[in-house]
PDB file of C-alpha atoms and ligand atoms in Angstrom:
ATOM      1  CA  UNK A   1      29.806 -36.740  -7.914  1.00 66.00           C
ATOM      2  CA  UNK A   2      31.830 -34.118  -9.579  1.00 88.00           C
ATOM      3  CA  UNK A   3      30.214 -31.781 -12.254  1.00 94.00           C
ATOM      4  CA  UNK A   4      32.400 -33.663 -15.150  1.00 98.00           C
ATOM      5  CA  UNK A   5      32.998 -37.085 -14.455  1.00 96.00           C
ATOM      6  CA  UNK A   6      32.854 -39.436 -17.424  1.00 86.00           C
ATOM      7  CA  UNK A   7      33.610 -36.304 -19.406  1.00 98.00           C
ATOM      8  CA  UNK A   8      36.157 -36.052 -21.952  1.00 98.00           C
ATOM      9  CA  UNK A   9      37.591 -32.616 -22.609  1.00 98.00           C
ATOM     10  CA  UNK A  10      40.070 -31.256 -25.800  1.00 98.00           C
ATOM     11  CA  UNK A  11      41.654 -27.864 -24.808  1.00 99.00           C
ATOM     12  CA  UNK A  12      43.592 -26.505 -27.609  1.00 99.00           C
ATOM     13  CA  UNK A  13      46.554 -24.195 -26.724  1.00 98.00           C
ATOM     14  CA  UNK A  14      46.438 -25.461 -23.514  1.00 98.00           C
ATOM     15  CA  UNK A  15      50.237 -26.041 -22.234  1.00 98.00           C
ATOM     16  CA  UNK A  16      49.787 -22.635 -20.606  1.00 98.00           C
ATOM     17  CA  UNK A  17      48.201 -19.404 -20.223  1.00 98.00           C
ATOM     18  CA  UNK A  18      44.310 -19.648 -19.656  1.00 98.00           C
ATOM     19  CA  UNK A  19      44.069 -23.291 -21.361  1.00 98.00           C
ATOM     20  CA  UNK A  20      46.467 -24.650 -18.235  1.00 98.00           C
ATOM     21  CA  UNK A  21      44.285 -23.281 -15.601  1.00 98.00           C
ATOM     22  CA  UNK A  22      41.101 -24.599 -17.489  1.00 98.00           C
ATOM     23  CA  UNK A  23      42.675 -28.181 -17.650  1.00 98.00           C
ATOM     24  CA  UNK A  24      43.686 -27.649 -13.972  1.00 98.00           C
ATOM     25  CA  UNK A  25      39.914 -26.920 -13.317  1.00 98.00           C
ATOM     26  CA  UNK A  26      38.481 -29.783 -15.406  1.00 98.00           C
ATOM     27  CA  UNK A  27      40.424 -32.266 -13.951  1.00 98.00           C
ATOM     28  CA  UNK A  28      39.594 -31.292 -10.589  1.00 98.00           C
ATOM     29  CA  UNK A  29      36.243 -31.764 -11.493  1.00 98.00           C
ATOM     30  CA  UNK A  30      37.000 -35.228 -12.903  1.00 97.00           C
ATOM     31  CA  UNK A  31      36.977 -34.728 -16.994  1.00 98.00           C
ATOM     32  CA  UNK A  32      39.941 -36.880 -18.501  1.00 98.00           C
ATOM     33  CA  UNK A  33      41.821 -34.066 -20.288  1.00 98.00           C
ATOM     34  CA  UNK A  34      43.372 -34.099 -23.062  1.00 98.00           C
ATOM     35  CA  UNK A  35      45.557 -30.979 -24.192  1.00 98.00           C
ATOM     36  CA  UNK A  36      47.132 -30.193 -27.722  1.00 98.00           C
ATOM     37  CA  UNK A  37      49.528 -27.343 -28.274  1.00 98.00           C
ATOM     38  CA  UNK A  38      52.494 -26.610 -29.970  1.00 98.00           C
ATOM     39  CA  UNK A  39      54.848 -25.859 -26.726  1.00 98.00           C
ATOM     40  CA  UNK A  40      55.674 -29.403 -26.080  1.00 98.00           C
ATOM     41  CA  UNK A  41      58.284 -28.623 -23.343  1.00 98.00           C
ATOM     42  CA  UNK A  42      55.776 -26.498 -21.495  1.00 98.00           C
ATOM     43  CA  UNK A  43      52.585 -29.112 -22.251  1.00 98.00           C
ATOM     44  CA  UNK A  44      54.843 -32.323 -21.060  1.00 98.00           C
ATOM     45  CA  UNK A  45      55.632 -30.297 -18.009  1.00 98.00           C
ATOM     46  CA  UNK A  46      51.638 -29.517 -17.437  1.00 98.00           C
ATOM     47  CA  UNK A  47      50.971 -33.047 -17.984  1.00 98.00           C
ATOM     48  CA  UNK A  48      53.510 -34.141 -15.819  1.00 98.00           C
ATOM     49  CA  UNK A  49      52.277 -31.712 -12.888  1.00 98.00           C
ATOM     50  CA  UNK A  50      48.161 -32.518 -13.678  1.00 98.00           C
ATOM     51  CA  UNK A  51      48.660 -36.069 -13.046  1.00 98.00           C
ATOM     52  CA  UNK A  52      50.558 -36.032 -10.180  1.00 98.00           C
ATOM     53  CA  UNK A  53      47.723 -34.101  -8.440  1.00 98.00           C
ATOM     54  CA  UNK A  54      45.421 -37.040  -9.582  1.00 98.00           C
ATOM     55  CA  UNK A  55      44.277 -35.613 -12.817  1.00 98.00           C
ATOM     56  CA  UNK A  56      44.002 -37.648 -15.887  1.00 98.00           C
ATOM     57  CA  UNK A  57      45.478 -35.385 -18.332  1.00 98.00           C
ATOM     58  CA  UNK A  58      47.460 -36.282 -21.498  1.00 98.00           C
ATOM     59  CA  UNK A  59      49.464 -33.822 -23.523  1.00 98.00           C
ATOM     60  CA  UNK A  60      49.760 -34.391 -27.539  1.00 98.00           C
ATOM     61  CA  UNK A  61      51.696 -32.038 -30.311  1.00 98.00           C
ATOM     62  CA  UNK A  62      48.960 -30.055 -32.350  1.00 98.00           C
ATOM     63  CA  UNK A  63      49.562 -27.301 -34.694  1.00 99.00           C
ATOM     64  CA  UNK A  64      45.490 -26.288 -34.825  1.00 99.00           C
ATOM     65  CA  UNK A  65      46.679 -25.485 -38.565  1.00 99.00           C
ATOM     66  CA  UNK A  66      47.096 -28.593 -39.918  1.00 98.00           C
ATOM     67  CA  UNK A  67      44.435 -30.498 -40.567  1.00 98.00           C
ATOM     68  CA  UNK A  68      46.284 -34.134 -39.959  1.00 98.00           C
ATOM     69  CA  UNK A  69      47.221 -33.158 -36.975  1.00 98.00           C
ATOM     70  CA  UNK A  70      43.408 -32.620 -35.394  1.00 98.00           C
ATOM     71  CA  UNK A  71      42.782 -36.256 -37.430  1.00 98.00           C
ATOM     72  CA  UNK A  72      45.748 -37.776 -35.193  1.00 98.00           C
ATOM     73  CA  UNK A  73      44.884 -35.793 -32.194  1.00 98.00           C
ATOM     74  CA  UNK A  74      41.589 -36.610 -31.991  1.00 98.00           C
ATOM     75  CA  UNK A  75      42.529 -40.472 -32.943  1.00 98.00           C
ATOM     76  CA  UNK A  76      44.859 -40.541 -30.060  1.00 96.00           C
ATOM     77  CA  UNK A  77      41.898 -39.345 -27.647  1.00 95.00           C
ATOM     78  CA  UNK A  78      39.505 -41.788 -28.795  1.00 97.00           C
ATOM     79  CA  UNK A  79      41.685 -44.683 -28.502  1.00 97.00           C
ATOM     80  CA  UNK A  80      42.783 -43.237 -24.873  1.00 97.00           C
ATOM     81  CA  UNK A  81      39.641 -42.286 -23.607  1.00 97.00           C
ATOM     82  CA  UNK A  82      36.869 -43.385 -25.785  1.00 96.00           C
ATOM     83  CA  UNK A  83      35.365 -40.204 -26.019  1.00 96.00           C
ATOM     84  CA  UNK A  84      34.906 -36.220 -26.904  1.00 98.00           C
ATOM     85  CA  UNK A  85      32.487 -34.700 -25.231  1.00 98.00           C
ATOM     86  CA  UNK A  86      33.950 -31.016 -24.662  1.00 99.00           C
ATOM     87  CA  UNK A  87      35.956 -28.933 -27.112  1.00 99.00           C
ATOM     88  CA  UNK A  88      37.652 -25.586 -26.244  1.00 99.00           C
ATOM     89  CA  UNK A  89      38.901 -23.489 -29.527  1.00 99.00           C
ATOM     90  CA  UNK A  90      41.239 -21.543 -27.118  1.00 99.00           C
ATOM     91  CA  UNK A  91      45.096 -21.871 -29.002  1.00 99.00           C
ATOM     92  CA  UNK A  92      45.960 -18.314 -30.060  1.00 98.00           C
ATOM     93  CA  UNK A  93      48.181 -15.606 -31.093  1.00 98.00           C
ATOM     94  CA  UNK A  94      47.745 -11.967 -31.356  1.00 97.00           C
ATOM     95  CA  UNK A  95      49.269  -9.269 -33.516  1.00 97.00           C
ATOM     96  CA  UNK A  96      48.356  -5.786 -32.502  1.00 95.00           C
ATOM     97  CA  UNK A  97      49.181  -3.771 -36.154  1.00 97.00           C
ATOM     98  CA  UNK A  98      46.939  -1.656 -37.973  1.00 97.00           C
ATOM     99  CA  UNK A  99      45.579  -2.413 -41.069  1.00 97.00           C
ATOM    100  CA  UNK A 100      48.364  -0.814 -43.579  1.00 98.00           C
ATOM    101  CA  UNK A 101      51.299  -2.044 -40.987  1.00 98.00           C
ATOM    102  CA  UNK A 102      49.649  -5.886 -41.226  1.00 98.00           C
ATOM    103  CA  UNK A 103      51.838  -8.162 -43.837  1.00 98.00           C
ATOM    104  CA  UNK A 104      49.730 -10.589 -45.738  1.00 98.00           C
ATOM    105  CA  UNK A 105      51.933 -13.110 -44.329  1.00 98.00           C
ATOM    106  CA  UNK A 106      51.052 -11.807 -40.451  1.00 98.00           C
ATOM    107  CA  UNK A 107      47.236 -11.313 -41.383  1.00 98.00           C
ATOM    108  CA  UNK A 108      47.454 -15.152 -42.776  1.00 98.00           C
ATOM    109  CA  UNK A 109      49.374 -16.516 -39.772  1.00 98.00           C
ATOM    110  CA  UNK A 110      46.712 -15.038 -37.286  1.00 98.00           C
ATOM    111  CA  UNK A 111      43.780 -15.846 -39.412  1.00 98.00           C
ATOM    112  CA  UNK A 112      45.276 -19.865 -40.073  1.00 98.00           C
ATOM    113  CA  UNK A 113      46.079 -19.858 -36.331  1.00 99.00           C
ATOM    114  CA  UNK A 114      42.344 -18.203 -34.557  1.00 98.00           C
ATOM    115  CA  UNK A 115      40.170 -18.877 -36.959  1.00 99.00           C
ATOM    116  CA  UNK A 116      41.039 -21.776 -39.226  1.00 99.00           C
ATOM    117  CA  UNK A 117      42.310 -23.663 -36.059  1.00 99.00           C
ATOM    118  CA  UNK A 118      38.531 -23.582 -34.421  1.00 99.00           C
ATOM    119  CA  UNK A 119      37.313 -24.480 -38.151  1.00 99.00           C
ATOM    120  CA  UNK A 120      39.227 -27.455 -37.992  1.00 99.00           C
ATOM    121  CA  UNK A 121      38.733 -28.602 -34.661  1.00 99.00           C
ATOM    122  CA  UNK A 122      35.041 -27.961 -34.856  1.00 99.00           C
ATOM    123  CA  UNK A 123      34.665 -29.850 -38.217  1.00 98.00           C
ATOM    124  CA  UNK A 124      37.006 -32.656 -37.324  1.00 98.00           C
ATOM    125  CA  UNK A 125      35.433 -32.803 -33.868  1.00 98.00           C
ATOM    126  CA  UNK A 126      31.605 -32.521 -34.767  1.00 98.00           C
ATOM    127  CA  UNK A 127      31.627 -35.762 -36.708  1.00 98.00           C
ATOM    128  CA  UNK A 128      32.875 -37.781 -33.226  1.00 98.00           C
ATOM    129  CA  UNK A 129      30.216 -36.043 -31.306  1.00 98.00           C
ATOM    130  CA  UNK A 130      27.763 -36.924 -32.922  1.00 98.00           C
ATOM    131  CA  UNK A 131      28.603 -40.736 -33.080  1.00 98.00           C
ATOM    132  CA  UNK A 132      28.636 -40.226 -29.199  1.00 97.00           C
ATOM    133  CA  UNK A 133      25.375 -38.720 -28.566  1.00 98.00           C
ATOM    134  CA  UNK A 134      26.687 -34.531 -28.175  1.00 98.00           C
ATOM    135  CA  UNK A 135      28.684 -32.534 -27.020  1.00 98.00           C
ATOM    136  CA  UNK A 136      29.717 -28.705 -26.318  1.00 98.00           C
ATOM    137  CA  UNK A 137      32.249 -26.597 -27.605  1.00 99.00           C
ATOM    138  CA  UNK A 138      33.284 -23.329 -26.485  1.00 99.00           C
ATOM    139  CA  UNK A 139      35.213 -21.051 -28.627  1.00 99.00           C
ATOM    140  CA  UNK A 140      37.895 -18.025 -26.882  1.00 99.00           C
ATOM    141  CA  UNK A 141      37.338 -15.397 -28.747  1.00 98.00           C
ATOM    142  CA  UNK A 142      37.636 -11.521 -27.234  1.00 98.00           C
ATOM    143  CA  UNK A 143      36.244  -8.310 -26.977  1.00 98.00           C
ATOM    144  CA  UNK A 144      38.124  -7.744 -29.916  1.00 98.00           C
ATOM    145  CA  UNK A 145      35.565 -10.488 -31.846  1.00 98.00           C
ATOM    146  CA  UNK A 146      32.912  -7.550 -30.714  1.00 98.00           C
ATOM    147  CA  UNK A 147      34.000  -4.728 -31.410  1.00 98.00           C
ATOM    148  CA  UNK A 148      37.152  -2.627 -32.392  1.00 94.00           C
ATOM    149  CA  UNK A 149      39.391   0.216 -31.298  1.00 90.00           C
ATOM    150  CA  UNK A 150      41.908   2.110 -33.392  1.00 91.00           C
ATOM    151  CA  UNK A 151      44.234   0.492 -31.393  1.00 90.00           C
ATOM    152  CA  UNK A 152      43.165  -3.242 -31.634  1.00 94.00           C
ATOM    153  CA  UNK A 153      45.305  -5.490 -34.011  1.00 97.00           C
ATOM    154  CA  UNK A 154      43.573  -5.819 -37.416  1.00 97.00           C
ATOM    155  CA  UNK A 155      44.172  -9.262 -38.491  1.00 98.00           C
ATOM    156  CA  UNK A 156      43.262 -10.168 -34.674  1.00 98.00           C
ATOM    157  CA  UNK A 157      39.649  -8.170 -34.127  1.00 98.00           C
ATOM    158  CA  UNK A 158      39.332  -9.988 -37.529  1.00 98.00           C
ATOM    159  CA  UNK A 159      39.963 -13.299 -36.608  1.00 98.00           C
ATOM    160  CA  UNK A 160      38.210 -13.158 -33.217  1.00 98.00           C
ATOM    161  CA  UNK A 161      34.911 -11.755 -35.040  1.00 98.00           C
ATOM    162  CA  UNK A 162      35.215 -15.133 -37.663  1.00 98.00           C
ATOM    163  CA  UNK A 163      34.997 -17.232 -34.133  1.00 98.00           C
ATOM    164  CA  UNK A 164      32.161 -15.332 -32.925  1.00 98.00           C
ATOM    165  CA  UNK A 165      29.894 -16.295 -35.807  1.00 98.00           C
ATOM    166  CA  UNK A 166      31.601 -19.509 -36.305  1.00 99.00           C
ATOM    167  CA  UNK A 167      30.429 -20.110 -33.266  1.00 99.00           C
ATOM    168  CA  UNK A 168      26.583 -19.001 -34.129  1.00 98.00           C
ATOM    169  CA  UNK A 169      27.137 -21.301 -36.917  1.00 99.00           C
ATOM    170  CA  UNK A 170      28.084 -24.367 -35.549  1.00 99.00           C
ATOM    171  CA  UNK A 171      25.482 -23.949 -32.543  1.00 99.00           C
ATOM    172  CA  UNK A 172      22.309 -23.857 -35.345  1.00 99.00           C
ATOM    173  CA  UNK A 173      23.804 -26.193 -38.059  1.00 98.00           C
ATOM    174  CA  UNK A 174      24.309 -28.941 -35.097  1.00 99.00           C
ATOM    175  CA  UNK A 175      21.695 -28.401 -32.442  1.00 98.00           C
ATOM    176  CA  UNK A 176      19.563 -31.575 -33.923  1.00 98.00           C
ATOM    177  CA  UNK A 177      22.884 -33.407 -33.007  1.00 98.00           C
ATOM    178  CA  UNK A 178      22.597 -32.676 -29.638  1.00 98.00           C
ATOM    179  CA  UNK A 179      26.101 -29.970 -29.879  1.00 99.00           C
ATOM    180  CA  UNK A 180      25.710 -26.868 -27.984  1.00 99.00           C
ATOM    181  CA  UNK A 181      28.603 -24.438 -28.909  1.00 99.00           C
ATOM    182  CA  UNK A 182      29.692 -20.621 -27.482  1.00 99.00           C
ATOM    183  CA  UNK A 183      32.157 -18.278 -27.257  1.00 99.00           C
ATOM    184  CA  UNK A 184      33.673 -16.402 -24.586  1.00 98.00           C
ATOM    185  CA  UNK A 185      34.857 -12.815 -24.967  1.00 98.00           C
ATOM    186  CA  UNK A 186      37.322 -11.977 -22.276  1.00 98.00           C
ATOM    187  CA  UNK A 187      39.115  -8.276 -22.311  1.00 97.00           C
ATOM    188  CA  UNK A 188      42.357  -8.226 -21.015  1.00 97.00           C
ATOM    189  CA  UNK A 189      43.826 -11.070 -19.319  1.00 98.00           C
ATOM    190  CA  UNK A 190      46.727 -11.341 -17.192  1.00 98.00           C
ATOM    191  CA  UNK A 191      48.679 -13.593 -19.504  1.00 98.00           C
ATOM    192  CA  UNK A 192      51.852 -14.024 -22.155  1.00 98.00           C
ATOM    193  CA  UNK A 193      49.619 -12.770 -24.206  1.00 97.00           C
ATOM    194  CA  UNK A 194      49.845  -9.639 -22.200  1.00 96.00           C
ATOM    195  CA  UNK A 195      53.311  -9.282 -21.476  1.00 97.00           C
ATOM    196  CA  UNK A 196      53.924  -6.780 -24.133  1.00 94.00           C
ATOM    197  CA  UNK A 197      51.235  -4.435 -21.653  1.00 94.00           C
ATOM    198  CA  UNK A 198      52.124  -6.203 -18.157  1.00 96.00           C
ATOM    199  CA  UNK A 199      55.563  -5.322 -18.517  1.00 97.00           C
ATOM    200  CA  UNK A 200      55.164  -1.861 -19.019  1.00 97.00           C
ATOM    201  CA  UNK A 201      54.013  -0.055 -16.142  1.00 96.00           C
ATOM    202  CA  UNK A 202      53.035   3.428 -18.216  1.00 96.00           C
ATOM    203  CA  UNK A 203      51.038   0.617 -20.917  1.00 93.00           C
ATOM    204  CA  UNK A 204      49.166  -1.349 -17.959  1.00 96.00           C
ATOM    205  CA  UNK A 205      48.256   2.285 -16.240  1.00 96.00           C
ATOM    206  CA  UNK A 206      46.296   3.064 -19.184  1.00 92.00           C
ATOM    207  CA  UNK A 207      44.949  -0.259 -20.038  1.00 90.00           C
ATOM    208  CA  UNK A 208      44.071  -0.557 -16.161  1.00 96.00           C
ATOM    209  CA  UNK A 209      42.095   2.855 -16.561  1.00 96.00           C
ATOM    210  CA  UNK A 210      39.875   1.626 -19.564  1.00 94.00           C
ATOM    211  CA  UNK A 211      38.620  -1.177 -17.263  1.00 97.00           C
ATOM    212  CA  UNK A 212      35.687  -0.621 -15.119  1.00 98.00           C
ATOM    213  CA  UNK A 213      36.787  -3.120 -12.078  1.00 98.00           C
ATOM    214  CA  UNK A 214      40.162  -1.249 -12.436  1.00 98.00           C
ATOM    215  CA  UNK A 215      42.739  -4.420 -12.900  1.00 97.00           C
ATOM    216  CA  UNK A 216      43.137  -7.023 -15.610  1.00 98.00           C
ATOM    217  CA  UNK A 217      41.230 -10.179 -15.160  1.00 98.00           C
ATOM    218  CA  UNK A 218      42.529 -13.434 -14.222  1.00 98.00           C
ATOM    219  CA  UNK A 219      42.957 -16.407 -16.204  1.00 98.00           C
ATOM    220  CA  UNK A 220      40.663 -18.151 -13.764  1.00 98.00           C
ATOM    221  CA  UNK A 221      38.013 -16.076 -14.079  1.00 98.00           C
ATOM    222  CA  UNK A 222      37.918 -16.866 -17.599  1.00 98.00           C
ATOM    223  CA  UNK A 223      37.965 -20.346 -16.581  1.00 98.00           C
ATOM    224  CA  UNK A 224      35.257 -20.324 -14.358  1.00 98.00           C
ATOM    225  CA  UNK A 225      33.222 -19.404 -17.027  1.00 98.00           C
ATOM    226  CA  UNK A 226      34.214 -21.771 -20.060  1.00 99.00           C
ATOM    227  CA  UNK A 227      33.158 -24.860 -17.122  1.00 98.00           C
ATOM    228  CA  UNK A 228      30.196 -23.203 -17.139  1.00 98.00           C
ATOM    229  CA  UNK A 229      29.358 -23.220 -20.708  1.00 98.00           C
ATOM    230  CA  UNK A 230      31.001 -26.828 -21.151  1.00 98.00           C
ATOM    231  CA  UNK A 231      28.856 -28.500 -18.304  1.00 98.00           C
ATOM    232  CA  UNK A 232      25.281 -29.466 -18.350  1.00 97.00           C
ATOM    233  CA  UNK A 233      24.438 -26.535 -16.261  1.00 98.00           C
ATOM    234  CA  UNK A 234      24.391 -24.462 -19.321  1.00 98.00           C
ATOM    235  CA  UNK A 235      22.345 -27.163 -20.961  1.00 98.00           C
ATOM    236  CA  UNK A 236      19.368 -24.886 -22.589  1.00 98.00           C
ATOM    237  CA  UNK A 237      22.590 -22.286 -23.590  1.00 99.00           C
ATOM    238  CA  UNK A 238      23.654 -22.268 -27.563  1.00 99.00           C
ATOM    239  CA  UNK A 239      24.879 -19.823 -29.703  1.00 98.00           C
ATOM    240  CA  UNK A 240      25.240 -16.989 -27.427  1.00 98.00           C
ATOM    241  CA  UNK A 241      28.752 -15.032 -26.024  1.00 98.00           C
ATOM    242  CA  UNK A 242      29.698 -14.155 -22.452  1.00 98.00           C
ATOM    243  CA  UNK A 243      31.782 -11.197 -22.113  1.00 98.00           C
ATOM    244  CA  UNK A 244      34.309 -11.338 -18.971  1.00 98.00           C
ATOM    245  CA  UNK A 245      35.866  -7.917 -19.232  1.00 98.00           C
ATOM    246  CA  UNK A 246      35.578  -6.047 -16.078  1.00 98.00           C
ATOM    247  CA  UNK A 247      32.994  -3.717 -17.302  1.00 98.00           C
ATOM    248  CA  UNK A 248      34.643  -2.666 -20.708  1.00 97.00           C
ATOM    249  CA  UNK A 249      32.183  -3.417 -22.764  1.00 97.00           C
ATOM    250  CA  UNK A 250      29.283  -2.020 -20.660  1.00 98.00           C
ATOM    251  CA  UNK A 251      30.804   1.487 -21.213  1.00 95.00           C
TER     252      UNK A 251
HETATM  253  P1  LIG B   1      48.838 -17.757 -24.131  1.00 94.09           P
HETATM  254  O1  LIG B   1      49.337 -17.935 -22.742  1.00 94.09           O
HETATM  255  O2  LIG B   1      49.749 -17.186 -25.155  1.00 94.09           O
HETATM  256  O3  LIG B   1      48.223 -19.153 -24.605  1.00 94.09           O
HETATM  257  C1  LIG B   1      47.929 -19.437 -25.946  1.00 94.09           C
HETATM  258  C2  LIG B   1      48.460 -20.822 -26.255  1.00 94.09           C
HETATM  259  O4  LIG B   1      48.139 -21.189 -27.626  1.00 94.09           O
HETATM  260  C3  LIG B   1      49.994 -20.871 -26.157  1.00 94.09           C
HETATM  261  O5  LIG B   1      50.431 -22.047 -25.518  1.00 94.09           O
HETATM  262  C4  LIG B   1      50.383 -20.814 -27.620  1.00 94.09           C
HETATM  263  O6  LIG B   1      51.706 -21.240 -27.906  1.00 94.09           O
HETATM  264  C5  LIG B   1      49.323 -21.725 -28.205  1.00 94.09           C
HETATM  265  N1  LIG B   1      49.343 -21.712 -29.667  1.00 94.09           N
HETATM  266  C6  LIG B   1      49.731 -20.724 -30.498  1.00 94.09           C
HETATM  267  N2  LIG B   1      49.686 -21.121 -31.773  1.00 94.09           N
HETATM  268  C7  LIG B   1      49.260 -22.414 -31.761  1.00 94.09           C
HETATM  269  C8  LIG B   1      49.032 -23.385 -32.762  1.00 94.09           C
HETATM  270  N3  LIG B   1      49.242 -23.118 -34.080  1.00 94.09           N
HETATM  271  N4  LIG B   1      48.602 -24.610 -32.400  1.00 94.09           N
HETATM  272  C9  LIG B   1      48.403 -24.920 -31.091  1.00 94.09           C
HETATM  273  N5  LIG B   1      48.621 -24.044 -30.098  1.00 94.09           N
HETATM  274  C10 LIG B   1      49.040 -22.797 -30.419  1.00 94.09           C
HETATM  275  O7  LIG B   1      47.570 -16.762 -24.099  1.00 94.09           O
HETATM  276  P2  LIG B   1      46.157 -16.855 -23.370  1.00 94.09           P
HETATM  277  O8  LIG B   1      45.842 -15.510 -22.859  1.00 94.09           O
HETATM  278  O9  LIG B   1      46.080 -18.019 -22.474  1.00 94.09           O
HETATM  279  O10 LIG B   1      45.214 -17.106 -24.655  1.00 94.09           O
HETATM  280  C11 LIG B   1      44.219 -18.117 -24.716  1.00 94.09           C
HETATM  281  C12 LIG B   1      43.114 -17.610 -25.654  1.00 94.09           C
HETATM  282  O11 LIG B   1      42.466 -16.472 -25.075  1.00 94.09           O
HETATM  283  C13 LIG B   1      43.634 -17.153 -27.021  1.00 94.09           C
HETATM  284  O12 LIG B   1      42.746 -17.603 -28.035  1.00 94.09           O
HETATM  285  C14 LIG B   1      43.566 -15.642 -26.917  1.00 94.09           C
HETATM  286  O13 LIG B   1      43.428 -15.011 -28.168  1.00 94.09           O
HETATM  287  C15 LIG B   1      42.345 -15.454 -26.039  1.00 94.09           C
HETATM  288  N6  LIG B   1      42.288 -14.156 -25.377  1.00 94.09           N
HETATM  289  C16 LIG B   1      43.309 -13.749 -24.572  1.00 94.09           C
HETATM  290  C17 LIG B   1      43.205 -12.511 -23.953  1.00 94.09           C
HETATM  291  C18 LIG B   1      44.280 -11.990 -23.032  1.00 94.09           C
HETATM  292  O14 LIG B   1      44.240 -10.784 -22.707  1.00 94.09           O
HETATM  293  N7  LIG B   1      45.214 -12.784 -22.575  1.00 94.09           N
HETATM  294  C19 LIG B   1      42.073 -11.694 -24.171  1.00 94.09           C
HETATM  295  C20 LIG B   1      41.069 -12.165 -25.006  1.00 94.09           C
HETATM  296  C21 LIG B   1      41.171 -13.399 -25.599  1.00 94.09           C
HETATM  297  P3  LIG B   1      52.828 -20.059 -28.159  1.00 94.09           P
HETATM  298  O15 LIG B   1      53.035 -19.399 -26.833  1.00 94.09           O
HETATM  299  O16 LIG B   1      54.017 -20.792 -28.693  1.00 94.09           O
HETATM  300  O17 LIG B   1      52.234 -19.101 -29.183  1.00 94.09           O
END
């Protein structure tokens, strides 16, 4: 019996990065996954690759900004799979300016995409678990959601700190329901995200030297953790963060 058979699991942002491997990992583990994302070469391709490994894995187009598009998303699922019983808030973008370099337009793009994407999911998705019996959701947010650094992106730190208390939020306002939901703060992951850092050997020196365990993390080691919240072995766990940072935060 594998930890999520039966289970039904909607990983935003997932055609690559950390959302891939976590899809990877469900499906090994049984879930049906379904993943929504707005790189649909890259997502067809995932799909593609997860089922011929055995997985059942289906790739849709979702903008997490648009509200339709969660309705027909999460239509699609239900009429595929019958179910939602795991949502991961993990589609995002960064911006690293400072607070007078930040255009409203940029500090409304990153907002829309981190922060009013897990609104929308969560809202759009609560309403379905509930009809099913419960469910858990686990929002990506970051260090950055925790706490700042003259260096950390405005509009970013911002947006990951909405998640974290969305997250709080939606854990007390739908524990009755039978919904456990938390976040996830990892530090610096070996990602695109990163590239801007891993592709700069001067950049990743420094960033390297801020981190305790000395390297960046892996996306799996992210992953690891987000099964961990999403499966019933984190049953009696709502409304609390896990930092995966190497040590930064401990400092
Ligand atoms: P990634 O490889 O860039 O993955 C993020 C995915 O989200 C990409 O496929 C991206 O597409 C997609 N996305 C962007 N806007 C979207 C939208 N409007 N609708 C649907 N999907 C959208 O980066 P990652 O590192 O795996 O990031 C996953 C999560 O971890 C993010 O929430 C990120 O903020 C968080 N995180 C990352 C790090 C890190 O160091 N990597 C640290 C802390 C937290 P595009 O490539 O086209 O934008």
């Amino acid at each position: 019996m594998h930890r999520f058979s039966d289970k039904v699991v909607f990983i935003s942002g997932g055609a690559k990065g950390q959302g891939a491997v976590e899809a990877k990992m469900f499906g090994s583990e049984n879930a049906k996954v379904i993943i929504g994302d707005i790189l649909d070469d890259s997502g067809k391709a995932l799909e593609k690759e997860l089922n011929s490994l055995g997985i059942n894995c289906t790739y849709l187009h979702l903008d997490v900004t648009n509200e339709s598009e969660w309705e027909a998303a999460y239509a699609q699922a239900l009429s595929k799979y019958s179910g939602l019983d795991i949502l991961i808030n993990n589609a995002g973008i960064v911006s690293r300016a400072s607070i007078t370099e930040t255009s409203l337009d940029e500090w409304e793009k990153v907002l829309s995409v981190n922060a009013t994407g897990s609104f929308l999911g969560t809202k759009l998705g609560v309403p379905i678990m509930k009809d099913l019996g419960g469910g858990s959701i686990v929002n990506i947010s970051s260090t950055g959601g925790l706490v700042s650094s003259p260096t950390l992106g405005a509009a970013y730190a911002s947006s990951k700190a909405a998640m974290h208390l969305l997250t709080k939020t939606t854990a007390l306002q739908y524990a009755n329901d039978n919904i456990r939901c938390n976040s996830v703060h990892p530090g610096p992951i070996d990602t695109d995200m990163l590239s801007e850092i891993t592709n700069n050997s001067d950049l990743l020196k420094k960033y390297q030297e801020k981190i305790p365990l000395g390297r960046l993390g892996r996306p799996e080691e992210v992953a690891h953790a987000v099964l961990f919240l999403a499966s019933d072995e984190a049953s009696f766990i709502t409304g609390t963060e896990l930092i995966i940072d190497g040590g930064m935060l401990a400092q």
